[in-house]
Amino acid sequence: DAGVIQSPRHEVTEMGQEVTLRCKPISGHNSLFWYRQTMMRGLELLIYFNNNVPIDDSGMPEDRFSAKMPNASFSTLKIQPSEPRDSAVYFCASSYNYVYTFGSGTRLTVV
Amino acid sequence: AQSVTQPDIHITVSEGASLELRCNYSYGATPYLFWYVQSPGQGLQLLLKYFSGDTLVQGIKGFEAEFKRSQSSFNLRKPSVHWSDAAEYFCSGGSNYKLTFGKGTLLTVNP
């Protein structure tokens, strides 16, 4: 089992550019989560999918953020336009029966 | 509001010494409780989980945690710390799909 796979591992982009983060969950896991980790705010849940359907997006900071899960094996988190305050580590996690498995994260730097 | 609190931001112990990391939760009902460990540049790895039943749970890497309802606590323990245990530790809890994470405790291990 390869675990939860995120890409890219690192992303440096200029303010105003579009950024797309990708996630492949573990096969058979029916829930997928996107988290953001910063020193100031810790781990924050951005959005939760269950069976590919967005259930709770109350953590998405603003309309610049969007997430999709077109099928059970792929999800994207998009920021458009990006801003320096979006710099953080973004984690994807999938779960089955409340046991979460996290990916290694994408470190995003917006300059 | 549901919350998880880790009172200690940073703990330093000597290799071979015992360890206890504190975690307190605030939920209306008994939540599912977890401890995760994060090494630098890595995602979160599940150490152990408590859903119900025996209040002393064993995890990987020699860790254990005890659920104490009367104290709303779920402290993580290890009898003898190894240098490789140096990492950040996160307590989390949830009563449904949504996990809430503590701010983390950074563990430093002195030789």
PDB file of C-alpha atoms in Angstrom:
ATOM      1  CA  ASP A   1       0.000   0.000   0.000  1.00  0.00           C
ATOM      2  CA  ALA A   2       1.604   3.266  -1.113  1.00  0.00           C
ATOM      3  CA  GLY A   3      -0.360   5.335   1.351  1.00  0.00           C
ATOM      4  CA  VAL A   4      -1.833   8.727   0.579  1.00  0.00           C
ATOM      5  CA  ILE A   5       0.115  10.326  -2.231  1.00  0.00           C
ATOM      6  CA  GLN A   6       0.354  14.094  -2.584  1.00  0.00           C
ATOM      7  CA  SER A   7       1.974  16.139  -5.297  1.00  0.00           C
ATOM      8  CA  PRO A   8       3.923  18.254  -5.596  1.00  0.00           C
ATOM      9  CA  ARG A   9       5.968  18.017  -2.372  1.00  0.00           C
ATOM     10  CA  HIS A  10       7.061  21.627  -2.704  1.00  0.00           C
ATOM     11  CA  GLU A  11       5.564  24.489  -4.653  1.00  0.00           C
ATOM     12  CA  VAL A  12       6.885  28.017  -4.938  1.00  0.00           C
ATOM     13  CA  THR A  13       4.718  30.437  -6.840  1.00  0.00           C
ATOM     14  CA  GLU A  14       4.246  34.141  -7.283  1.00  0.00           C
ATOM     15  CA  MET A  15       1.361  36.013  -5.787  1.00  0.00           C
ATOM     16  CA  GLY A  16      -1.630  35.999  -8.097  1.00  0.00           C
ATOM     17  CA  GLN A  17      -0.812  32.709  -9.756  1.00  0.00           C
ATOM     18  CA  GLU A  18      -3.062  29.658  -9.675  1.00  0.00           C
ATOM     19  CA  VAL A  19      -1.883  26.728  -7.596  1.00  0.00           C
ATOM     20  CA  THR A  20      -3.221  23.179  -7.798  1.00  0.00           C
ATOM     21  CA  LEU A  21      -2.418  20.575  -5.183  1.00  0.00           C
ATOM     22  CA  ARG A  22      -3.152  16.921  -5.869  1.00  0.00           C
ATOM     23  CA  CYS A  23      -4.013  13.932  -3.738  1.00  0.00           C
ATOM     24  CA  LYS A  24      -4.480  10.230  -4.320  1.00  0.00           C
ATOM     25  CA  PRO A  25      -6.173   8.587  -1.330  1.00  0.00           C
ATOM     26  CA  ILE A  26      -5.797   5.019  -0.199  1.00  0.00           C
ATOM     27  CA  SER A  27      -7.954   2.649  -2.179  1.00  0.00           C
ATOM     28  CA  GLY A  28     -11.065   1.692  -0.241  1.00  0.00           C
ATOM     29  CA  HIS A  29     -11.052   4.733   2.000  1.00  0.00           C
ATOM     30  CA  ASN A  30     -14.365   6.497   1.623  1.00  0.00           C
ATOM     31  CA  SER A  31     -13.477   9.800   3.257  1.00  0.00           C
ATOM     32  CA  LEU A  32     -10.961  12.430   2.194  1.00  0.00           C
ATOM     33  CA  PHE A  33      -9.842  15.543   3.998  1.00  0.00           C
ATOM     34  CA  TRP A  34      -7.713  18.551   3.154  1.00  0.00           C
ATOM     35  CA  TYR A  35      -5.890  20.206   6.051  1.00  0.00           C
ATOM     36  CA  ARG A  36      -3.651  23.252   6.257  1.00  0.00           C
ATOM     37  CA  GLN A  37      -0.858  23.476   8.804  1.00  0.00           C
ATOM     38  CA  THR A  38       0.763  26.719   9.911  1.00  0.00           C
ATOM     39  CA  MET A  39       2.759  27.683  12.959  1.00  0.00           C
ATOM     40  CA  MET A  40       0.169  30.201  14.039  1.00  0.00           C
ATOM     41  CA  ARG A  41      -3.015  28.183  13.554  1.00  0.00           C
ATOM     42  CA  GLY A  42      -1.851  24.584  13.720  1.00  0.00           C
ATOM     43  CA  LEU A  43      -3.820  22.010  11.747  1.00  0.00           C
ATOM     44  CA  GLU A  44      -7.024  23.320  10.229  1.00  0.00           C
ATOM     45  CA  LEU A  45      -9.592  21.249   8.384  1.00  0.00           C
ATOM     46  CA  LEU A  46     -10.382  22.897   5.066  1.00  0.00           C
ATOM     47  CA  ILE A  47     -12.825  20.465   3.467  1.00  0.00           C
ATOM     48  CA  TYR A  48     -14.180  16.958   3.903  1.00  0.00           C
ATOM     49  CA  PHE A  49     -15.442  14.600   1.196  1.00  0.00           C
ATOM     50  CA  ASN A  50     -17.413  11.431   1.790  1.00  0.00           C
ATOM     51  CA  ASN A  51     -17.849   9.039  -1.125  1.00  0.00           C
ATOM     52  CA  ASN A  52     -16.516  11.795  -3.425  1.00  0.00           C
ATOM     53  CA  VAL A  53     -19.160  14.297  -2.292  1.00  0.00           C
ATOM     54  CA  PRO A  54     -18.143  17.482  -0.446  1.00  0.00           C
ATOM     55  CA  ILE A  55     -19.815  17.331   2.955  1.00  0.00           C
ATOM     56  CA  ASP A  56     -18.259  20.167   4.884  1.00  0.00           C
ATOM     57  CA  ASP A  57     -16.322  23.039   3.342  1.00  0.00           C
ATOM     58  CA  SER A  58     -16.780  25.444   6.213  1.00  0.00           C
ATOM     59  CA  GLY A  59     -13.037  25.560   6.754  1.00  0.00           C
ATOM     60  CA  MET A  60     -12.219  26.840   3.294  1.00  0.00           C
ATOM     61  CA  PRO A  61     -10.831  30.301   3.970  1.00  0.00           C
ATOM     62  CA  GLU A  62     -12.468  32.154   1.106  1.00  0.00           C
ATOM     63  CA  ASP A  63     -13.664  31.863  -2.457  1.00  0.00           C
ATOM     64  CA  ARG A  64     -10.102  31.738  -3.751  1.00  0.00           C
ATOM     65  CA  PHE A  65      -9.982  28.157  -2.492  1.00  0.00           C
ATOM     66  CA  SER A  66     -11.804  25.323  -4.220  1.00  0.00           C
ATOM     67  CA  ALA A  67     -11.591  21.544  -4.005  1.00  0.00           C
ATOM     68  CA  LYS A  68     -12.832  18.746  -6.180  1.00  0.00           C
ATOM     69  CA  MET A  69     -12.997  14.996  -6.016  1.00  0.00           C
ATOM     70  CA  PRO A  70     -13.994  13.746  -9.466  1.00  0.00           C
ATOM     71  CA  ASN A  71     -13.547  10.102  -8.502  1.00  0.00           C
ATOM     72  CA  ALA A  72     -12.581   7.911  -5.571  1.00  0.00           C
ATOM     73  CA  SER A  73      -8.896   7.986  -6.408  1.00  0.00           C
ATOM     74  CA  PHE A  74      -8.182  11.655  -6.975  1.00  0.00           C
ATOM     75  CA  SER A  75      -8.749  15.041  -5.408  1.00  0.00           C
ATOM     76  CA  THR A  76      -7.452  18.543  -6.042  1.00  0.00           C
ATOM     77  CA  LEU A  77      -7.218  21.683  -3.974  1.00  0.00           C
ATOM     78  CA  LYS A  78      -6.939  24.848  -6.023  1.00  0.00           C
ATOM     79  CA  ILE A  79      -6.032  28.361  -4.950  1.00  0.00           C
ATOM     80  CA  GLN A  80      -6.716  31.119  -7.437  1.00  0.00           C
ATOM     81  CA  PRO A  81      -5.322  33.718  -7.096  1.00  0.00           C
ATOM     82  CA  SER A  82      -2.709  32.767  -4.531  1.00  0.00           C
ATOM     83  CA  GLU A  83      -1.532  35.191  -1.842  1.00  0.00           C
ATOM     84  CA  PRO A  84       1.501  35.165   0.471  1.00  0.00           C
ATOM     85  CA  ARG A  85      -0.726  34.384   3.459  1.00  0.00           C
ATOM     86  CA  ASP A  86      -1.617  31.070   1.798  1.00  0.00           C
ATOM     87  CA  SER A  87       1.923  29.849   2.450  1.00  0.00           C
ATOM     88  CA  ALA A  88       1.595  26.707   4.555  1.00  0.00           C
ATOM     89  CA  VAL A  89       1.853  22.942   4.425  1.00  0.00           C
ATOM     90  CA  TYR A  90      -1.252  21.378   2.952  1.00  0.00           C
ATOM     91  CA  PHE A  91      -2.071  17.829   3.937  1.00  0.00           C
ATOM     92  CA  CYS A  92      -4.467  15.403   2.387  1.00  0.00           C
ATOM     93  CA  ALA A  93      -5.768  12.540   4.504  1.00  0.00           C
ATOM     94  CA  SER A  94      -8.055   9.649   3.759  1.00  0.00           C
ATOM     95  CA  SER A  95      -9.891   7.564   6.283  1.00  0.00           C
ATOM     96  CA  TYR A  96     -11.856   4.413   6.845  1.00  0.00           C
ATOM     97  CA  ASN A  97     -13.756   3.853  10.079  1.00  0.00           C
ATOM     98  CA  TYR A  98     -12.354   7.032  11.617  1.00  0.00           C
ATOM     99  CA  VAL A  99      -8.735   5.999  11.185  1.00  0.00           C
ATOM    100  CA  TYR A 100      -6.959   8.711   9.242  1.00  0.00           C
ATOM    101  CA  THR A 101      -3.891   8.248   7.051  1.00  0.00           C
ATOM    102  CA  PHE A 102      -2.053  11.406   6.092  1.00  0.00           C
ATOM    103  CA  GLY A 103      -0.004  12.157   3.045  1.00  0.00           C
ATOM    104  CA  SER A 104       3.443  13.746   3.325  1.00  0.00           C
ATOM    105  CA  GLY A 105       2.061  17.151   2.508  1.00  0.00           C
ATOM    106  CA  THR A 106       2.725  19.928   0.003  1.00  0.00           C
ATOM    107  CA  ARG A 107       4.763  22.844   1.262  1.00  0.00           C
ATOM    108  CA  LEU A 108       3.412  25.910  -0.537  1.00  0.00           C
ATOM    109  CA  THR A 109       5.337  29.163  -0.621  1.00  0.00           C
ATOM    110  CA  VAL A 110       3.729  32.174  -2.253  1.00  0.00           C
ATOM    111  CA  VAL A 111       6.152  35.038  -2.851  1.00  0.00           C
TER     112      VAL A 111
ATOM    113  CA  ALA B   1     -17.382  23.911  21.616  1.00  0.00           C
ATOM    114  CA  GLN B   2     -15.442  20.743  20.930  1.00  0.00           C
ATOM    115  CA  SER B   3     -11.768  21.175  21.593  1.00  0.00           C
ATOM    116  CA  VAL B   4      -8.522  19.374  22.278  1.00  0.00           C
ATOM    117  CA  THR B   5      -5.848  21.022  24.378  1.00  0.00           C
ATOM    118  CA  GLN B   6      -2.202  20.120  24.701  1.00  0.00           C
ATOM    119  CA  PRO B   7      -0.888  22.259  27.570  1.00  0.00           C
ATOM    120  CA  ASP B   8       2.798  21.704  26.839  1.00  0.00           C
ATOM    121  CA  ILE B   9       4.237  23.337  23.737  1.00  0.00           C
ATOM    122  CA  HIS B  10       7.725  21.899  24.192  1.00  0.00           C
ATOM    123  CA  ILE B  11       9.110  19.138  26.395  1.00  0.00           C
ATOM    124  CA  THR B  12      12.699  18.039  26.767  1.00  0.00           C
ATOM    125  CA  VAL B  13      13.645  14.670  28.220  1.00  0.00           C
ATOM    126  CA  SER B  14      16.829  12.662  28.443  1.00  0.00           C
ATOM    127  CA  GLU B  15      17.181   9.474  26.466  1.00  0.00           C
ATOM    128  CA  GLY B  16      16.024   6.558  28.577  1.00  0.00           C
ATOM    129  CA  ALA B  17      13.783   8.684  30.757  1.00  0.00           C
ATOM    130  CA  SER B  18      10.040   8.200  30.941  1.00  0.00           C
ATOM    131  CA  LEU B  19       7.679  10.455  29.039  1.00  0.00           C
ATOM    132  CA  GLU B  20       4.158  11.730  29.534  1.00  0.00           C
ATOM    133  CA  LEU B  21       2.500  14.139  27.106  1.00  0.00           C
ATOM    134  CA  ARG B  22      -0.726  15.704  28.265  1.00  0.00           C
ATOM    135  CA  CYS B  23      -3.961  16.014  26.355  1.00  0.00           C
ATOM    136  CA  ASN B  24      -7.336  17.291  27.535  1.00  0.00           C
ATOM    137  CA  TYR B  25     -10.528  17.222  25.552  1.00  0.00           C
ATOM    138  CA  SER B  26     -13.843  19.012  25.743  1.00  0.00           C
ATOM    139  CA  TYR B  27     -16.733  17.168  24.151  1.00  0.00           C
ATOM    140  CA  GLY B  28     -20.336  16.568  25.072  1.00  0.00           C
ATOM    141  CA  ALA B  29     -19.927  12.820  24.771  1.00  0.00           C
ATOM    142  CA  THR B  30     -16.877  10.588  24.816  1.00  0.00           C
ATOM    143  CA  PRO B  31     -15.065  11.325  21.590  1.00  0.00           C
ATOM    144  CA  TYR B  32     -12.855   9.115  19.554  1.00  0.00           C
ATOM    145  CA  LEU B  33      -9.311  10.002  20.629  1.00  0.00           C
ATOM    146  CA  PHE B  34      -6.029   9.676  18.812  1.00  0.00           C
ATOM    147  CA  TRP B  35      -2.351  10.445  19.122  1.00  0.00           C
ATOM    148  CA  TYR B  36      -0.304  11.218  16.036  1.00  0.00           C
ATOM    149  CA  VAL B  37       3.413  11.839  15.606  1.00  0.00           C
ATOM    150  CA  GLN B  38       4.953  14.116  12.992  1.00  0.00           C
ATOM    151  CA  SER B  39       8.627  14.035  12.101  1.00  0.00           C
ATOM    152  CA  PRO B  40      10.109  17.050  10.289  1.00  0.00           C
ATOM    153  CA  GLY B  41       8.941  17.263   6.693  1.00  0.00           C
ATOM    154  CA  GLN B  42       6.595  14.340   7.112  1.00  0.00           C
ATOM    155  CA  GLY B  43       2.901  13.781   7.465  1.00  0.00           C
ATOM    156  CA  LEU B  44       1.192  12.654  10.622  1.00  0.00           C
ATOM    157  CA  GLN B  45       1.519   9.015  11.619  1.00  0.00           C
ATOM    158  CA  LEU B  46      -1.061   7.370  13.842  1.00  0.00           C
ATOM    159  CA  LEU B  47       0.402   6.139  17.143  1.00  0.00           C
ATOM    160  CA  LEU B  48      -2.762   4.854  18.803  1.00  0.00           C
ATOM    161  CA  LYS B  49      -6.490   5.317  19.033  1.00  0.00           C
ATOM    162  CA  TYR B  50      -9.278   5.007  21.580  1.00  0.00           C
ATOM    163  CA  PHE B  51     -12.850   4.350  20.559  1.00  0.00           C
ATOM    164  CA  SER B  52     -14.308   2.565  23.589  1.00  0.00           C
ATOM    165  CA  GLY B  53     -13.611  -0.284  25.998  1.00  0.00           C
ATOM    166  CA  ASP B  54     -10.316  -0.719  27.789  1.00  0.00           C
ATOM    167  CA  THR B  55      -9.139   2.716  28.842  1.00  0.00           C
ATOM    168  CA  LEU B  56      -5.462   1.845  28.476  1.00  0.00           C
ATOM    169  CA  VAL B  57      -4.534   1.541  24.829  1.00  0.00           C
ATOM    170  CA  GLN B  58      -1.294   0.332  23.371  1.00  0.00           C
ATOM    171  CA  GLY B  59       0.183   1.812  20.240  1.00  0.00           C
ATOM    172  CA  ILE B  60       3.157   1.520  18.001  1.00  0.00           C
ATOM    173  CA  LYS B  61       6.750   2.299  18.975  1.00  0.00           C
ATOM    174  CA  GLY B  62       6.127   1.372  22.602  1.00  0.00           C
ATOM    175  CA  PHE B  63       3.653   4.161  23.307  1.00  0.00           C
ATOM    176  CA  GLU B  64       0.503   3.850  25.364  1.00  0.00           C
ATOM    177  CA  ALA B  65      -2.261   6.219  26.386  1.00  0.00           C
ATOM    178  CA  GLU B  66      -4.865   6.185  29.105  1.00  0.00           C
ATOM    179  CA  PHE B  67      -8.358   7.588  28.757  1.00  0.00           C
ATOM    180  CA  LYS B  68      -9.607   9.152  31.993  1.00  0.00           C
ATOM    181  CA  ARG B  69     -13.182  10.329  31.707  1.00  0.00           C
ATOM    182  CA  SER B  70     -13.157  12.006  35.121  1.00  0.00           C
ATOM    183  CA  GLN B  71     -10.244  14.194  34.084  1.00  0.00           C
ATOM    184  CA  SER B  72     -11.188  14.554  30.410  1.00  0.00           C
ATOM    185  CA  SER B  73      -7.675  13.459  29.627  1.00  0.00           C
ATOM    186  CA  PHE B  74      -5.930  11.167  27.205  1.00  0.00           C
ATOM    187  CA  ASN B  75      -2.246  11.355  28.110  1.00  0.00           C
ATOM    188  CA  LEU B  76       0.445   9.661  26.077  1.00  0.00           C
ATOM    189  CA  ARG B  77       3.190   7.748  27.853  1.00  0.00           C
ATOM    190  CA  LYS B  78       6.360   5.873  27.108  1.00  0.00           C
ATOM    191  CA  PRO B  79       8.500   4.232  29.804  1.00  0.00           C
ATOM    192  CA  SER B  80      11.861   4.836  28.122  1.00  0.00           C
ATOM    193  CA  VAL B  81      12.381   7.412  25.414  1.00  0.00           C
ATOM    194  CA  HIS B  82      14.717   6.840  22.468  1.00  0.00           C
ATOM    195  CA  TRP B  83      16.473   9.578  20.532  1.00  0.00           C
ATOM    196  CA  SER B  84      14.378   8.654  17.502  1.00  0.00           C
ATOM    197  CA  ASP B  85      11.224   9.683  19.390  1.00  0.00           C
ATOM    198  CA  ALA B  86      12.121  13.341  18.936  1.00  0.00           C
ATOM    199  CA  ALA B  87       9.230  14.767  16.923  1.00  0.00           C
ATOM    200  CA  GLU B  88       6.020  16.700  17.320  1.00  0.00           C
ATOM    201  CA  TYR B  89       3.062  14.916  18.861  1.00  0.00           C
ATOM    202  CA  PHE B  90      -0.559  15.748  18.213  1.00  0.00           C
ATOM    203  CA  CYS B  91      -3.576  14.694  20.196  1.00  0.00           C
ATOM    204  CA  SER B  92      -6.880  14.726  18.356  1.00  0.00           C
ATOM    205  CA  GLY B  93     -10.479  13.935  19.013  1.00  0.00           C
ATOM    206  CA  GLY B  94     -13.729  13.682  17.167  1.00  0.00           C
ATOM    207  CA  SER B  95     -17.327  12.699  17.710  1.00  0.00           C
ATOM    208  CA  ASN B  96     -18.096  12.243  14.058  1.00  0.00           C
ATOM    209  CA  TYR B  97     -16.061  12.520  10.900  1.00  0.00           C
ATOM    210  CA  LYS B  98     -14.470  15.766  12.014  1.00  0.00           C
ATOM    211  CA  LEU B  99     -11.223  15.481  13.976  1.00  0.00           C
ATOM    212  CA  THR B 100     -10.019  18.412  16.044  1.00  0.00           C
ATOM    213  CA  PHE B 101      -6.291  18.594  16.627  1.00  0.00           C
ATOM    214  CA  GLY B 102      -4.377  20.052  19.515  1.00  0.00           C
ATOM    215  CA  LYS B 103      -1.596  22.544  18.795  1.00  0.00           C
ATOM    216  CA  GLY B 104       1.025  19.872  19.266  1.00  0.00           C
ATOM    217  CA  THR B 105       3.853  19.174  21.710  1.00  0.00           C
ATOM    218  CA  LEU B 106       7.398  19.279  20.419  1.00  0.00           C
ATOM    219  CA  LEU B 107       9.550  16.624  22.047  1.00  0.00           C
ATOM    220  CA  THR B 108      13.302  17.077  22.277  1.00  0.00           C
ATOM    221  CA  VAL B 109      15.420  14.154  23.443  1.00  0.00           C
ATOM    222  CA  ASN B 110      18.810  14.852  24.981  1.00  0.00           C
ATOM    223  CA  PRO B 111      21.532  12.217  24.733  1.00  0.00           C
TER     224      PRO B 111
END
